[in-house]
Coordinates of N, CA and C in Angstrom, one line a residue:
Chain O
Q1 N 63.5 52.5 -219.8 CA 64.3 51.3 -219.8 C 65.3 51.4 -218.6
K2 N 65.3 50.4 -217.8 CA 66.3 50.4 -216.7 C 67.7 50.3 -217.2
E3 N 68.6 50.8 -216.5 CA 70.0 50.8 -216.9 C 70.6 49.4 -216.8
V4 N 70.1 48.6 -215.9 CA 70.6 47.2 -215.7 C 69.3 46.4 -215.5
E5 N 69.2 45.3 -216.3 CA 68.0 44.4 -216.2 C 68.5 43.0 -215.7
Q6 N 67.8 42.5 -214.7 CA 68.2 41.1 -214.3 C 66.9 40.4 -214.0
D7 N 66.7 39.2 -214.5 CA 65.5 38.4 -214.2 C 65.5 38.1 -212.7
P8 N 64.5 38.5 -212.0 CA 64.4 38.2 -210.5 C 64.2 36.8 -210.2
G9 N 63.8 36.0 -211.2 CA 63.5 34.6 -210.8 C 62.1 34.5 -210.1
P10 N 62.0 33.6 -209.1 CA 63.0 32.7 -208.6 C 63.4 31.6 -209.6
L11 N 64.6 31.1 -209.4 CA 65.1 30.0 -210.2 C 65.4 28.8 -209.3
S12 N 64.9 27.6 -209.6 CA 65.1 26.5 -208.8 C 65.6 25.3 -209.7
V13 N 66.8 24.7 -209.3 CA 67.4 23.7 -210.1 C 67.8 22.6 -209.2
P14 N 68.0 21.4 -209.7 CA 68.5 20.3 -208.9 C 70.0 20.4 -208.7
E15 N 70.5 19.8 -207.6 CA 71.9 19.8 -207.2 C 72.7 19.2 -208.4
G16 N 73.8 19.8 -208.7 CA 74.7 19.3 -209.8 C 74.4 19.9 -211.1
A17 N 73.3 20.7 -211.2 CA 73.0 21.3 -212.5 C 74.0 22.5 -212.8
I18 N 74.0 22.9 -214.0 CA 74.8 24.1 -214.4 C 73.7 25.2 -214.4
V19 N 74.1 26.3 -213.7 CA 73.2 27.4 -213.6 C 73.7 28.6 -214.4
S20 N 72.9 29.3 -215.1 CA 73.2 30.5 -215.8 C 72.4 31.6 -215.3
L21 N 73.1 32.7 -214.9 CA 72.4 33.9 -214.4 C 72.9 35.0 -215.3
N22 N 71.9 35.9 -215.7 CA 72.3 36.9 -216.7 C 71.8 38.3 -216.4
C23 N 72.5 39.3 -216.9 CA 72.1 40.7 -216.8 C 72.3 41.3 -218.1
T24 N 71.4 42.2 -218.5 CA 71.7 43.1 -219.7 C 71.7 44.5 -219.2
Y25 N 72.4 45.3 -220.0 CA 72.6 46.7 -219.6 C 72.5 47.6 -220.8
S26 N 72.3 48.9 -220.6 CA 72.1 49.8 -221.7 C 73.3 50.8 -221.8
N27 N 74.1 51.0 -220.7 CA 75.2 52.0 -220.8 C 76.5 51.4 -221.3
S28 N 76.8 51.8 -222.5 CA 78.0 51.2 -223.1 C 79.3 51.7 -222.4
A29 N 79.3 52.7 -221.5 CA 80.4 53.1 -220.8 C 80.8 52.2 -219.6
F30 N 80.0 51.3 -219.2 CA 80.3 50.4 -218.1 C 81.5 49.6 -218.5
Q31 N 82.5 49.5 -217.6 CA 83.7 48.7 -217.8 C 83.9 47.7 -216.7
Y32 N 83.4 47.9 -215.5 CA 83.6 47.0 -214.4 C 82.3 46.3 -214.2
F33 N 82.4 44.9 -214.1 CA 81.2 44.1 -213.9 C 81.4 43.2 -212.7
M34 N 80.5 43.1 -211.8 CA 80.6 42.3 -210.6 C 79.4 41.5 -210.4
W35 N 79.6 40.4 -209.7 CA 78.6 39.6 -209.2 C 78.7 39.5 -207.7
Y36 N 77.6 39.9 -207.0 CA 77.6 39.8 -205.5 C 76.6 38.6 -205.2
R37 N 76.9 37.9 -204.1 CA 76.0 36.9 -203.6 C 75.5 37.3 -202.3
Q38 N 74.2 37.1 -202.1 CA 73.6 37.5 -200.8 C 72.8 36.3 -200.3
Y39 N 73.2 35.8 -199.1 CA 72.5 34.8 -198.4 C 71.3 35.5 -197.7
S40 N 70.3 34.7 -197.4 CA 69.1 35.2 -196.7 C 69.4 36.0 -195.4
R41 N 68.9 37.2 -195.3 CA 69.1 38.0 -194.1 C 70.6 38.4 -193.8
K42 N 71.4 38.4 -194.9 CA 72.8 38.8 -194.8 C 73.0 40.0 -195.8
G43 N 74.2 40.6 -195.6 CA 74.6 41.6 -196.6 C 75.2 40.9 -197.8
P44 N 75.2 41.5 -199.0 CA 75.9 41.0 -200.2 C 77.4 40.8 -199.9
E45 N 78.0 39.9 -200.6 CA 79.4 39.8 -200.6 C 79.9 39.6 -202.1
L46 N 81.1 40.1 -202.4 CA 81.6 40.0 -203.7 C 82.0 38.6 -204.1
L47 N 81.5 38.1 -205.2 CA 81.8 36.8 -205.7 C 82.8 36.8 -206.7
M48 N 82.6 37.7 -207.8 CA 83.6 37.8 -208.8 C 83.5 39.2 -209.4
Y49 N 84.5 39.7 -210.1 CA 84.5 40.9 -210.9 C 85.3 40.7 -212.1
T50 N 84.9 41.3 -213.2 CA 85.7 41.3 -214.4 C 85.8 42.8 -214.9
Y51 N 86.8 43.0 -215.7 CA 87.0 44.3 -216.3 C 87.0 44.1 -217.8
S52 N 86.2 44.9 -218.4 CA 86.0 44.9 -219.9 C 85.4 43.6 -220.3
S53 N 85.8 43.1 -221.4 CA 85.2 41.9 -222.0 C 85.9 40.6 -221.6
G54 N 85.3 39.4 -221.9 CA 86.0 38.2 -221.7 C 85.4 37.4 -220.6
N55 N 86.1 36.3 -220.3 CA 85.7 35.3 -219.3 C 86.7 35.4 -218.1
K56 N 86.1 35.0 -216.9 CA 87.0 34.9 -215.8 C 86.5 33.7 -215.0
E57 N 87.3 32.8 -214.6 CA 86.9 31.6 -213.9 C 87.5 31.6 -212.5
D58 N 86.7 31.1 -211.6 CA 87.2 30.9 -210.2 C 86.4 29.7 -209.6
G59 N 87.2 28.6 -209.7 CA 86.6 27.3 -209.2 C 85.3 26.9 -210.0
R60 N 84.2 26.8 -209.4 CA 83.0 26.4 -210.1 C 82.3 27.6 -210.8
F61 N 82.8 28.7 -210.6 CA 82.1 29.9 -211.1 C 82.9 30.5 -212.3
T62 N 82.1 30.9 -213.3 CA 82.7 31.6 -214.5 C 81.8 32.9 -214.7
A63 N 82.5 34.0 -214.8 CA 81.8 35.2 -215.2 C 82.2 35.5 -216.6
Q64 N 81.2 36.0 -217.4 CA 81.4 36.2 -218.8 C 80.8 37.6 -219.1
V65 N 81.5 38.4 -219.9 CA 81.1 39.7 -220.4 C 81.1 39.7 -221.9
D66 N 80.0 40.2 -222.5 CA 79.9 40.4 -223.9 C 79.5 41.9 -224.1
K67 N 80.5 42.7 -224.3 CA 80.2 44.2 -224.3 C 79.5 44.5 -225.6
S68 N 79.7 43.7 -226.7 CA 79.0 44.1 -228.0 C 77.5 43.9 -227.8
S69 N 77.1 42.9 -227.0 CA 75.7 42.6 -226.8 C 75.2 43.3 -225.5
K70 N 76.1 43.9 -224.7 CA 75.7 44.5 -223.5 C 75.0 43.4 -222.6
Y71 N 75.8 42.4 -222.4 CA 75.2 41.2 -221.7 C 76.3 40.6 -220.8
I72 N 76.0 40.2 -219.6 CA 76.9 39.6 -218.7 C 76.2 38.3 -218.1
S73 N 77.1 37.3 -217.8 CA 76.5 36.1 -217.3 C 77.4 35.6 -216.2
L74 N 76.8 34.8 -215.3 CA 77.5 34.1 -214.3 C 77.1 32.6 -214.4
F75 N 78.0 31.7 -214.6 CA 77.8 30.3 -214.7 C 78.3 29.6 -213.4
I76 N 77.4 28.7 -212.9 CA 77.8 27.9 -211.7 C 77.8 26.5 -212.2
R77 N 78.9 25.8 -212.1 CA 79.0 24.4 -212.4 C 78.8 23.5 -211.2
D78 N 78.3 22.3 -211.4 CA 78.2 21.4 -210.2 C 77.5 22.1 -209.0
S79 N 76.4 22.7 -209.3 CA 75.8 23.5 -208.2 C 75.5 22.7 -207.0
Q80 N 75.6 23.4 -205.8 CA 75.5 22.8 -204.5 C 74.4 23.5 -203.7
P81 N 73.7 22.9 -202.8 CA 72.7 23.5 -202.0 C 73.2 24.8 -201.3
S82 N 74.5 24.8 -201.0 CA 75.1 26.0 -200.4 C 75.2 27.2 -201.3
D83 N 74.9 27.0 -202.6 CA 74.9 28.1 -203.6 C 73.6 28.8 -203.6
S84 N 72.6 28.3 -202.9 CA 71.3 28.9 -202.8 C 71.4 30.3 -202.1
A85 N 71.0 31.3 -202.9 CA 71.2 32.7 -202.5 C 70.6 33.6 -203.5
T86 N 70.6 34.8 -203.3 CA 70.3 35.8 -204.3 C 71.6 36.3 -204.9
Y87 N 71.6 36.4 -206.2 CA 72.8 36.8 -207.0 C 72.5 38.2 -207.6
L88 N 73.3 39.2 -207.3 CA 73.1 40.5 -207.8 C 74.3 40.8 -208.8
C89 N 73.9 41.3 -210.0 CA 74.9 41.8 -210.8 C 75.1 43.3 -210.5
A90 N 76.3 43.8 -210.8 CA 76.5 45.2 -210.5 C 77.6 45.7 -211.6
M91 N 77.5 46.9 -211.9 CA 78.4 47.4 -212.9 C 78.7 48.9 -212.8
G92 N 79.8 49.4 -213.3 CA 80.2 50.8 -213.1 C 81.2 51.2 -214.2
I93 N 81.3 52.5 -214.3 CA 82.3 53.1 -215.2 C 83.6 53.2 -214.4
Q94 N 84.7 53.0 -215.1 CA 86.0 52.9 -214.4 C 86.2 54.2 -213.6
G95 N 86.6 54.0 -212.3 CA 86.8 55.1 -211.4 C 85.6 55.8 -210.8
A96 N 84.4 55.3 -211.1 CA 83.2 55.9 -210.6 C 83.0 55.6 -209.2
Q97 N 82.2 56.4 -208.5 CA 81.9 56.2 -207.1 C 80.6 55.4 -206.9
K98 N 79.9 55.1 -208.0 CA 78.6 54.5 -207.9 C 78.6 53.2 -208.8
L99 N 77.9 52.2 -208.3 CA 77.6 51.1 -209.1 C 76.1 51.0 -209.3
V100 N 75.7 50.5 -210.4 CA 74.3 50.2 -210.7 C 74.1 48.7 -210.5
F101 N 73.1 48.4 -209.7 CA 72.8 47.0 -209.4 C 71.6 46.5 -210.1
G102 N 71.6 45.2 -210.5 CA 70.5 44.6 -211.0 C 69.5 44.3 -209.9
Q103 N 68.3 43.8 -210.2 CA 67.3 43.5 -209.2 C 67.6 42.3 -208.4
G104 N 68.6 41.4 -208.8 CA 68.9 40.2 -208.1 C 68.1 39.0 -208.6
T105 N 68.7 37.9 -208.7 CA 68.0 36.6 -209.0 C 68.1 35.7 -207.8
R106 N 66.9 35.2 -207.4 CA 66.9 34.3 -206.2 C 67.0 32.9 -206.7
L107 N 68.1 32.2 -206.3 CA 68.4 30.9 -206.8 C 68.3 29.9 -205.6
T108 N 67.6 28.8 -205.9 CA 67.5 27.7 -205.0 C 68.1 26.4 -205.6
I109 N 69.0 25.7 -205.0 CA 69.6 24.4 -205.4 C 69.0 23.3 -204.6
N110 N 68.2 22.5 -205.2 CA 67.5 21.4 -204.5 C 68.3 20.2 -204.3
P111 N 68.5 19.6 -203.1 CA 69.3 18.4 -202.9 C 68.7 17.2 -203.6
Chain K
N1 N 87.7 40.1 -186.2 CA 87.6 41.2 -187.2 C 86.2 41.5 -187.5
A2 N 85.6 42.7 -187.1 CA 84.2 42.9 -187.1 C 83.8 43.3 -188.6
G3 N 84.6 44.1 -189.3 CA 84.2 44.5 -190.6 C 83.3 45.7 -190.5
V4 N 82.0 45.6 -191.1 CA 81.1 46.7 -191.0 C 79.9 46.3 -190.1
T5 N 79.7 47.1 -189.1 CA 78.7 46.8 -188.1 C 77.6 47.8 -188.1
Q6 N 76.3 47.3 -188.2 CA 75.2 48.2 -188.2 C 74.3 47.9 -187.0
T7 N 73.7 49.0 -186.5 CA 72.7 48.9 -185.4 C 71.6 49.9 -185.7
P8 N 70.4 49.7 -185.3 CA 69.9 48.4 -184.8 C 69.7 47.4 -186.0
K9 N 69.5 46.2 -185.7 CA 69.1 45.2 -186.7 C 67.7 45.3 -187.2
F10 N 66.8 45.6 -186.3 CA 65.4 45.7 -186.5 C 64.8 47.0 -185.8
R11 N 63.9 47.6 -186.5 CA 63.2 48.7 -185.8 C 61.9 49.0 -186.4
I12 N 60.9 49.3 -185.6 CA 59.6 49.7 -186.1 C 59.4 51.2 -185.7
L13 N 59.0 52.0 -186.6 CA 58.8 53.4 -186.4 C 57.3 53.8 -186.7
K14 N 56.9 54.8 -186.0 CA 55.6 55.3 -186.4 C 55.8 56.4 -187.4
I15 N 54.8 56.7 -188.2 CA 54.9 57.8 -189.2 C 55.2 59.1 -188.5
G16 N 56.2 59.8 -189.0 CA 56.6 61.1 -188.5 C 57.7 61.0 -187.4
Q17 N 58.0 59.8 -186.9 CA 59.2 59.7 -186.0 C 60.5 59.8 -186.8
S18 N 61.5 60.1 -186.0 CA 62.9 60.1 -186.6 C 63.8 59.1 -185.9
M19 N 64.8 58.7 -186.6 CA 65.8 57.8 -186.0 C 67.1 57.9 -186.7
T20 N 68.1 57.3 -186.1 CA 69.4 57.2 -186.8 C 69.9 55.8 -186.8
L21 N 70.2 55.4 -188.0 CA 70.9 54.0 -188.2 C 72.4 54.3 -188.1
Q22 N 73.0 53.4 -187.2 CA 74.4 53.6 -187.0 C 75.2 52.6 -187.8
C23 N 76.4 53.1 -188.3 CA 77.3 52.2 -189.1 C 78.7 52.5 -188.7
T24 N 79.5 51.5 -188.4 CA 80.9 51.7 -188.1 C 81.7 50.6 -188.8
Q25 N 82.9 51.0 -189.3 CA 83.8 50.0 -189.9 C 85.1 50.1 -189.3
D26 N 85.8 48.9 -189.2 CA 87.1 48.9 -188.6 C 88.2 48.5 -189.6
M27 N 88.0 48.8 -190.9 CA 89.0 48.4 -191.9 C 89.7 49.6 -192.4
N28 N 89.5 50.8 -191.8 CA 90.1 52.0 -192.2 C 89.9 52.4 -193.6
H29 N 88.7 52.1 -194.1 CA 88.3 52.4 -195.5 C 87.8 53.9 -195.5
N30 N 88.2 54.6 -196.6 CA 87.8 56.0 -196.7 C 86.4 56.1 -197.3
Y31 N 86.0 55.1 -198.1 CA 84.7 55.2 -198.8 C 83.7 54.4 -198.0
M32 N 82.5 55.1 -197.8 CA 81.4 54.4 -197.1 C 80.1 54.8 -197.8
Y33 N 79.1 53.9 -197.7 CA 77.9 54.0 -198.5 C 76.7 53.6 -197.7
W34 N 75.5 54.1 -198.0 CA 74.3 53.6 -197.5 C 73.4 53.3 -198.7
Y35 N 72.9 52.0 -198.7 CA 72.0 51.5 -199.7 C 70.7 51.1 -199.0
R36 N 69.6 51.1 -199.8 CA 68.4 50.5 -199.4 C 68.0 49.4 -200.4
Q37 N 67.4 48.4 -199.8 CA 67.0 47.2 -200.7 C 65.6 46.9 -200.5
D38 N 64.8 47.1 -201.5 CA 63.4 46.7 -201.5 C 63.2 45.5 -202.3
P39 N 62.2 44.7 -201.9 CA 62.0 43.4 -202.6 C 62.0 43.5 -204.1
G40 N 62.8 42.7 -204.8 CA 62.8 42.7 -206.3 C 63.4 44.0 -206.9
M41 N 64.0 44.8 -206.1 CA 64.4 46.1 -206.6 C 65.9 46.3 -206.6
G42 N 66.7 45.3 -206.2 CA 68.1 45.5 -206.1 C 68.5 46.5 -205.0
L43 N 69.7 47.1 -205.1 CA 70.2 48.0 -204.2 C 70.2 49.4 -204.8
K44 N 69.7 50.4 -204.0 CA 69.7 51.8 -204.4 C 70.5 52.6 -203.5
L45 N 71.4 53.4 -204.1 CA 72.4 54.2 -203.3 C 71.6 55.4 -202.7
I46 N 71.8 55.6 -201.4 CA 71.1 56.7 -200.7 C 72.1 57.9 -200.6
Y47 N 73.2 57.6 -200.0 CA 74.3 58.6 -199.8 C 75.6 57.9 -199.8
Y48 N 76.7 58.6 -200.1 CA 78.0 58.0 -199.9 C 79.0 59.1 -199.4
S49 N 80.1 58.6 -199.0 CA 81.2 59.5 -198.5 C 82.5 59.0 -198.9
V50 N 83.4 59.9 -199.4 CA 84.7 59.5 -199.8 C 85.8 59.8 -198.8
G51 N 85.4 60.3 -197.6 CA 86.3 60.5 -196.5 C 85.6 61.3 -195.4
A52 N 86.2 61.5 -194.3 CA 85.7 62.2 -193.2 C 85.4 63.6 -193.7
G53 N 84.2 64.1 -193.4 CA 83.8 65.5 -193.7 C 83.3 65.7 -195.1
I54 N 83.2 64.6 -195.9 CA 82.8 64.7 -197.3 C 81.6 63.7 -197.6
T55 N 80.5 64.2 -198.0 CA 79.4 63.3 -198.3 C 78.7 63.8 -199.6
D56 N 78.0 62.9 -200.2 CA 77.3 63.3 -201.5 C 76.1 62.4 -201.6
K57 N 75.1 62.9 -202.4 CA 73.9 62.2 -202.6 C 74.0 61.1 -203.6
G58 N 73.2 60.0 -203.4 CA 73.1 58.9 -204.3 C 71.9 59.1 -205.2
E59 N 71.3 57.9 -205.5 CA 70.1 57.9 -206.4 C 68.8 58.4 -205.6
V60 N 68.7 58.0 -204.3 CA 67.4 58.2 -203.6 C 67.7 58.9 -202.2
P61 N 68.1 60.1 -202.2 CA 68.5 60.8 -200.9 C 67.4 61.4 -200.2
N62 N 66.2 61.6 -200.8 CA 65.1 62.4 -200.2 C 64.6 61.7 -198.9
G63 N 64.5 62.4 -197.8 CA 64.1 61.9 -196.6 C 65.2 61.4 -195.7
Y64 N 66.4 61.6 -196.1 CA 67.6 61.0 -195.3 C 68.6 62.1 -195.2
N65 N 69.4 62.0 -194.2 CA 70.6 62.8 -194.1 C 71.8 62.0 -193.5
V66 N 73.0 62.4 -193.8 CA 74.2 61.7 -193.3 C 75.2 62.7 -192.8
S67 N 76.1 62.2 -192.0 CA 77.3 62.9 -191.6 C 78.5 62.0 -191.6
R68 N 79.7 62.5 -191.7 CA 80.9 61.7 -191.6 C 81.9 62.5 -190.8
S69 N 81.9 62.4 -189.5 CA 82.9 63.1 -188.7 C 84.2 62.3 -188.5
T70 N 84.1 61.0 -188.6 CA 85.3 60.2 -188.5 C 85.4 59.2 -189.6
T71 N 86.6 58.6 -189.8 CA 86.7 57.6 -190.8 C 85.8 56.4 -190.6
E72 N 85.6 56.0 -189.3 CA 85.0 54.8 -188.9 C 83.5 54.8 -189.0
D73 N 82.9 56.0 -188.8 CA 81.4 56.1 -188.6 C 80.7 56.8 -189.7
F74 N 79.5 56.3 -190.0 CA 78.7 56.9 -191.1 C 77.3 56.7 -190.8
P75 N 76.7 57.5 -189.9 CA 75.3 57.3 -189.5 C 74.3 57.9 -190.5
L76 N 73.2 57.2 -190.6 CA 72.1 57.7 -191.6 C 70.9 58.1 -190.7
R77 N 70.5 59.3 -191.0 CA 69.4 59.9 -190.2 C 68.1 59.9 -191.0
L78 N 67.0 59.4 -190.5 CA 65.7 59.4 -191.1 C 64.9 60.5 -190.4
E79 N 64.5 61.5 -191.1 CA 63.6 62.5 -190.5 C 62.2 62.3 -191.0
L80 N 61.2 62.4 -190.0 CA 59.8 62.4 -190.4 C 59.5 61.1 -191.2
A81 N 59.7 59.9 -190.6 CA 59.6 58.7 -191.3 C 58.2 58.5 -192.0
A82 N 58.3 57.9 -193.2 CA 57.1 57.7 -194.0 C 57.1 56.2 -194.4
P83 N 55.9 55.6 -194.6 CA 55.8 54.2 -195.0 C 56.7 53.8 -196.2
S84 N 56.9 54.8 -197.1 CA 57.8 54.5 -198.2 C 59.3 54.2 -197.8
Q85 N 59.6 54.5 -196.6 CA 61.0 54.3 -196.1 C 61.1 52.9 -195.5
T86 N 60.0 52.1 -195.4 CA 60.1 50.7 -195.0 C 61.0 50.0 -196.0
S87 N 62.1 49.4 -195.5 CA 63.1 48.8 -196.3 C 64.1 48.1 -195.5
V88 N 65.0 47.5 -196.2 CA 66.3 47.0 -195.5 C 67.4 47.9 -195.9
Y89 N 68.1 48.4 -194.9 CA 69.2 49.4 -195.2 C 70.5 48.7 -194.9
F90 N 71.4 48.9 -195.9 CA 72.7 48.3 -195.8 C 73.8 49.4 -195.8
C91 N 74.7 49.3 -194.9 CA 75.9 50.2 -194.9 C 77.0 49.4 -195.5
A92 N 77.9 50.0 -196.3 CA 79.0 49.3 -196.9 C 80.2 50.2 -196.9
S93 N 81.4 49.6 -197.0 CA 82.6 50.4 -197.2 C 83.5 49.8 -198.2
S94 N 84.4 50.6 -198.7 CA 85.4 50.1 -199.7 C 86.7 50.7 -199.5
Y95 N 87.8 50.0 -199.9 CA 89.1 50.6 -199.8 C 89.3 51.7 -200.9
A96 N 88.7 51.5 -202.1 CA 88.9 52.4 -203.2 C 87.6 52.6 -203.9
R97 N 87.6 53.4 -204.9 CA 86.4 53.6 -205.7 C 85.8 52.3 -206.2
V98 N 84.5 52.2 -206.2 CA 83.8 50.9 -206.4 C 84.1 50.3 -207.7
A99 N 84.3 51.1 -208.7 CA 84.5 50.6 -210.1 C 86.0 50.6 -210.3
S100 N 86.7 49.7 -209.6 CA 88.1 49.6 -209.7 C 88.5 48.2 -209.3
N101 N 89.8 47.8 -209.5 CA 90.3 46.5 -209.1 C 90.2 46.3 -207.6
T102 N 90.3 47.3 -206.8 CA 90.3 47.2 -205.4 C 89.1 47.9 -204.7
G103 N 88.0 47.9 -205.5 CA 86.8 48.6 -205.1 C 85.7 47.7 -204.5
E104 N 86.1 46.5 -204.0 CA 85.1 45.6 -203.4 C 84.4 46.3 -202.3
L105 N 83.1 46.1 -202.3 CA 82.2 46.6 -201.3 C 82.1 45.6 -200.2
F106 N 82.2 46.0 -198.9 CA 82.1 45.2 -197.8 C 80.8 45.7 -197.1
F107 N 79.8 44.8 -197.0 CA 78.5 45.2 -196.4 C 78.3 44.7 -195.0
G108 N 77.5 45.5 -194.3 CA 77.0 45.1 -193.0 C 75.9 44.1 -193.2
E109 N 75.3 43.7 -192.1 CA 74.3 42.6 -192.2 C 72.9 43.3 -192.4
G110 N 72.8 44.5 -192.4 CA 71.5 45.2 -192.7 C 70.7 45.6 -191.4
S111 N 69.9 46.6 -191.6 CA 68.9 47.1 -190.6 C 67.6 47.1 -191.2
R112 N 66.7 46.3 -190.7 CA 65.3 46.2 -191.2 C 64.4 47.2 -190.5
L113 N 63.9 48.1 -191.3 CA 63.1 49.2 -190.8 C 61.6 49.1 -191.3
T114 N 60.7 49.2 -190.4 CA 59.3 49.2 -190.8 C 58.7 50.5 -190.3
V115 N 58.0 51.2 -191.1 CA 57.3 52.4 -190.7 C 55.8 52.2 -190.8
L116 N 55.1 52.3 -189.7 CA 53.7 52.1 -189.7 C 52.9 53.4 -189.4

């Protein structure tokens, strides 16, 4: 079993739709949870991070962590073509030097 | 503000050749990393460094070597290239440990390597 599982997609939705991206994990020691966005032929960039459980909102993006289910989600509201990218979840133990990344989900928003 | 700069962007190697991927950052970050990204496989950590003169292995270090003589530079050396090393390589740096409030990873644009 992989430590972090992420559906690679691809996922294609119409502009304006609500998008839900998800990762499951097996290591209950993970406390930091991140979402990185990667545009084609570019390096990943941090989109959001959360510590422990709960929700965090930033504009059209909401990150959600459910530690009891070992499940994290990223919601994108009013999706735009500019949101088309690969989204990578990542997680780590507090103070650790290493993150474990999911496989990445390739998302396309169609105008 | 350049951030993390990687060279070369593209390279084709023959089996058995060696090369060095260069990485430099201008953010004065102590922490630097090399990842490889294969299709559908996410990012795998090759090596990392917590400061000049200190390096450590990640998940997939075999076939690679690193050095860190300065804060700015973290080159990755491929010895005796093999087809399994065909991948996109990303260098990254962070201000603090990655699993922390200030541990954001800043990535370069990647180096695409093909071994034939």
